[in-house]
Amino acid sequence: MKKIVKSVLLIIVIIFLLLYVLSRMTINNTSTWAYLIDMLNPMVTTETVYANAPTKTIEEYRDNANNKTDYSYKVNSYNQSGQKRQIQVTSYGSKLKLDSHRYLKIRAKGQYVGDFRIVTDNQVPKKVINYLRH
């Protein structure tokens, strides 16, 4: 019985270590694998981050589901604590029409972007605006 309990505890510890290591490996990695790992990893929390408006796309591709073009952007985002993270945001069906006075408010779980919206500087916390302007 003791062997079984020890084995189960060891497996649980290994799983938690693996999930932790995976969550650290996906930081600033905008690959599809990082996206999927963070989406499924229960140790990665969802948070609101903010980014400057992207100026150019990194990828454009035809979406077979709706026969429109999707556009991907890499952005440097910041959370309330000032932690920087590079993530990839995709606009489905149309390019983002942004200017320098606009920002993205992104709900992200690591590299997984749940949703985003375009906001103005008065909708971004002042502390975060300081990070975005430097």
mmCIF file of C-alpha atoms in Angstrom, residues 11-117:
data_model
loop_
_atom_site.group_PDB
_atom_site.id
_atom_site.type_symbol
_atom_site.label_atom_id
_atom_site.label_comp_id
_atom_site.label_asym_id
_atom_site.label_seq_id
_atom_site.Cartn_x
_atom_site.Cartn_y
_atom_site.Cartn_z
ATOM 1 C CA ILE A 11 3.421 10.912 -10.536
ATOM 2 C CA ILE A 12 1.516 13.961 -9.250
ATOM 3 C CA VAL A 13 4.774 15.804 -8.498
ATOM 4 C CA ILE A 14 6.147 14.956 -11.946
ATOM 5 C CA ILE A 15 2.955 16.221 -13.637
ATOM 6 C CA PHE A 16 3.071 19.512 -11.700
ATOM 7 C CA LEU A 17 6.750 19.989 -12.530
ATOM 8 C CA LEU A 18 6.084 19.268 -16.198
ATOM 9 C CA LEU A 19 3.204 21.768 -16.311
ATOM 10 C CA TYR A 20 5.347 24.394 -14.585
ATOM 11 C CA VAL A 21 8.305 23.877 -16.933
ATOM 12 C CA LEU A 22 6.004 24.019 -19.967
ATOM 13 C CA SER A 23 4.483 27.291 -18.752
ATOM 14 C CA ARG A 24 7.983 28.820 -18.484
ATOM 15 C CA MET A 25 9.040 27.521 -21.906
ATOM 16 C CA THR A 26 6.180 29.231 -23.748
ATOM 17 C CA ILE A 27 6.999 32.785 -22.607
ATOM 18 C CA ASN A 28 7.591 34.977 -25.705
ATOM 19 C CA ASN A 29 7.191 31.944 -27.952
ATOM 20 C CA THR A 30 4.491 32.687 -30.523
ATOM 21 C CA SER A 31 4.391 29.229 -32.076
ATOM 22 C CA THR A 32 1.234 27.175 -32.423
ATOM 23 C CA TRP A 33 2.571 24.708 -29.856
ATOM 24 C CA ALA A 34 3.045 27.434 -27.246
ATOM 25 C CA TYR A 35 -0.487 28.642 -27.974
ATOM 26 C CA LEU A 36 -1.941 25.142 -27.451
ATOM 27 C CA ILE A 37 0.149 24.363 -24.374
ATOM 28 C CA ASP A 38 -0.888 27.581 -22.619
ATOM 29 C CA MET A 39 -4.523 27.119 -23.600
ATOM 30 C CA LEU A 40 -4.607 23.639 -22.013
ATOM 31 C CA ASN A 41 -2.221 24.182 -19.080
ATOM 32 C CA PRO A 42 -4.151 24.756 -15.826
ATOM 33 C CA MET A 43 -1.101 26.410 -14.242
ATOM 34 C CA VAL A 44 -1.231 29.324 -16.711
ATOM 35 C CA THR A 45 -3.594 32.070 -15.565
ATOM 36 C CA THR A 46 -5.738 34.337 -17.695
ATOM 37 C CA GLU A 47 -4.934 38.031 -17.420
ATOM 38 C CA THR A 48 -5.570 41.316 -19.164
ATOM 39 C CA VAL A 49 -2.568 42.755 -20.957
ATOM 40 C CA TYR A 50 -2.160 45.847 -23.106
ATOM 41 C CA ALA A 51 -0.107 46.454 -26.235
ATOM 42 C CA ASN A 52 0.706 49.281 -28.596
ATOM 43 C CA ALA A 53 -1.211 49.209 -31.844
ATOM 44 C CA PRO A 54 0.668 46.965 -34.292
ATOM 45 C CA THR A 55 1.905 48.649 -37.446
ATOM 46 C CA LYS A 56 2.429 45.689 -39.759
ATOM 47 C CA THR A 57 1.310 42.121 -40.167
ATOM 48 C CA ILE A 58 3.663 39.199 -39.742
ATOM 49 C CA GLU A 59 1.450 36.772 -41.616
ATOM 50 C CA GLU A 60 -1.553 36.877 -43.925
ATOM 51 C CA TYR A 61 -3.425 33.752 -44.929
ATOM 52 C CA ARG A 62 -6.676 32.713 -46.520
ATOM 53 C CA ASP A 63 -9.208 31.262 -44.060
ATOM 54 C CA ASN A 64 -10.960 28.343 -45.738
ATOM 55 C CA ALA A 65 -13.893 28.510 -43.306
ATOM 56 C CA ASN A 66 -15.114 31.938 -44.437
ATOM 57 C CA ASN A 67 -12.994 32.483 -47.563
ATOM 58 C CA LYS A 68 -11.541 35.723 -46.157
ATOM 59 C CA THR A 69 -7.982 36.755 -45.327
ATOM 60 C CA ASP A 70 -6.799 36.621 -41.705
ATOM 61 C CA TYR A 71 -3.972 38.835 -40.429
ATOM 62 C CA SER A 72 -1.518 38.076 -37.613
ATOM 63 C CA TYR A 73 0.491 40.615 -35.624
ATOM 64 C CA LYS A 74 3.262 40.199 -33.042
ATOM 65 C CA VAL A 75 2.959 42.651 -30.170
ATOM 66 C CA ASN A 76 4.824 43.322 -26.953
ATOM 67 C CA SER A 77 2.249 43.366 -24.186
ATOM 68 C CA TYR A 78 2.389 44.431 -20.553
ATOM 69 C CA ASN A 79 0.279 43.445 -17.567
ATOM 70 C CA GLN A 80 -0.508 45.611 -14.528
ATOM 71 C CA SER A 81 2.785 44.573 -12.890
ATOM 72 C CA GLY A 82 4.862 45.631 -15.886
ATOM 73 C CA GLN A 83 5.740 42.117 -16.995
ATOM 74 C CA LYS A 84 6.463 42.124 -20.711
ATOM 75 C CA ARG A 85 5.388 39.290 -22.972
ATOM 76 C CA GLN A 86 5.459 38.989 -26.746
ATOM 77 C CA ILE A 87 2.257 37.461 -28.088
ATOM 78 C CA GLN A 88 0.611 36.960 -31.442
ATOM 79 C CA VAL A 89 -2.800 38.486 -32.155
ATOM 80 C CA THR A 90 -4.879 37.448 -35.166
ATOM 81 C CA SER A 91 -7.568 39.565 -36.795
ATOM 82 C CA TYR A 92 -10.043 37.380 -38.646
ATOM 83 C CA GLY A 93 -11.421 38.646 -41.941
ATOM 84 C CA SER A 94 -9.942 42.161 -41.979
ATOM 85 C CA LYS A 95 -6.830 44.141 -41.128
ATOM 86 C CA LEU A 96 -6.740 46.144 -37.917
ATOM 87 C CA LYS A 97 -7.248 49.829 -38.670
ATOM 88 C CA LEU A 98 -5.177 51.501 -35.999
ATOM 89 C CA ASP A 99 -3.315 54.701 -35.343
ATOM 90 C CA SER A 100 -0.661 55.656 -32.816
ATOM 91 C CA HIS A 101 -3.267 56.751 -30.249
ATOM 92 C CA ARG A 102 -4.847 53.313 -30.034
ATOM 93 C CA TYR A 103 -3.939 50.296 -27.975
ATOM 94 C CA LEU A 104 -5.001 46.681 -27.768
ATOM 95 C CA LYS A 105 -6.617 45.351 -24.608
ATOM 96 C CA ILE A 106 -5.993 41.625 -24.726
ATOM 97 C CA ARG A 107 -7.389 38.833 -22.571
ATOM 98 C CA ALA A 108 -4.640 36.241 -22.723
ATOM 99 C CA LYS A 109 -3.813 32.953 -21.060
ATOM 100 C CA GLY A 110 -0.084 32.921 -21.692
ATOM 101 C CA GLN A 111 0.270 32.783 -25.474
ATOM 102 C CA TYR A 112 -3.398 31.929 -25.986
ATOM 103 C CA VAL A 113 -5.353 35.067 -26.885
ATOM 104 C CA GLY A 114 -8.956 34.681 -25.777
ATOM 105 C CA ASP A 115 -10.040 37.981 -27.275
ATOM 106 C CA PHE A 116 -8.889 41.530 -27.803
ATOM 107 C CA ARG A 117 -10.354 44.928 -28.504
#
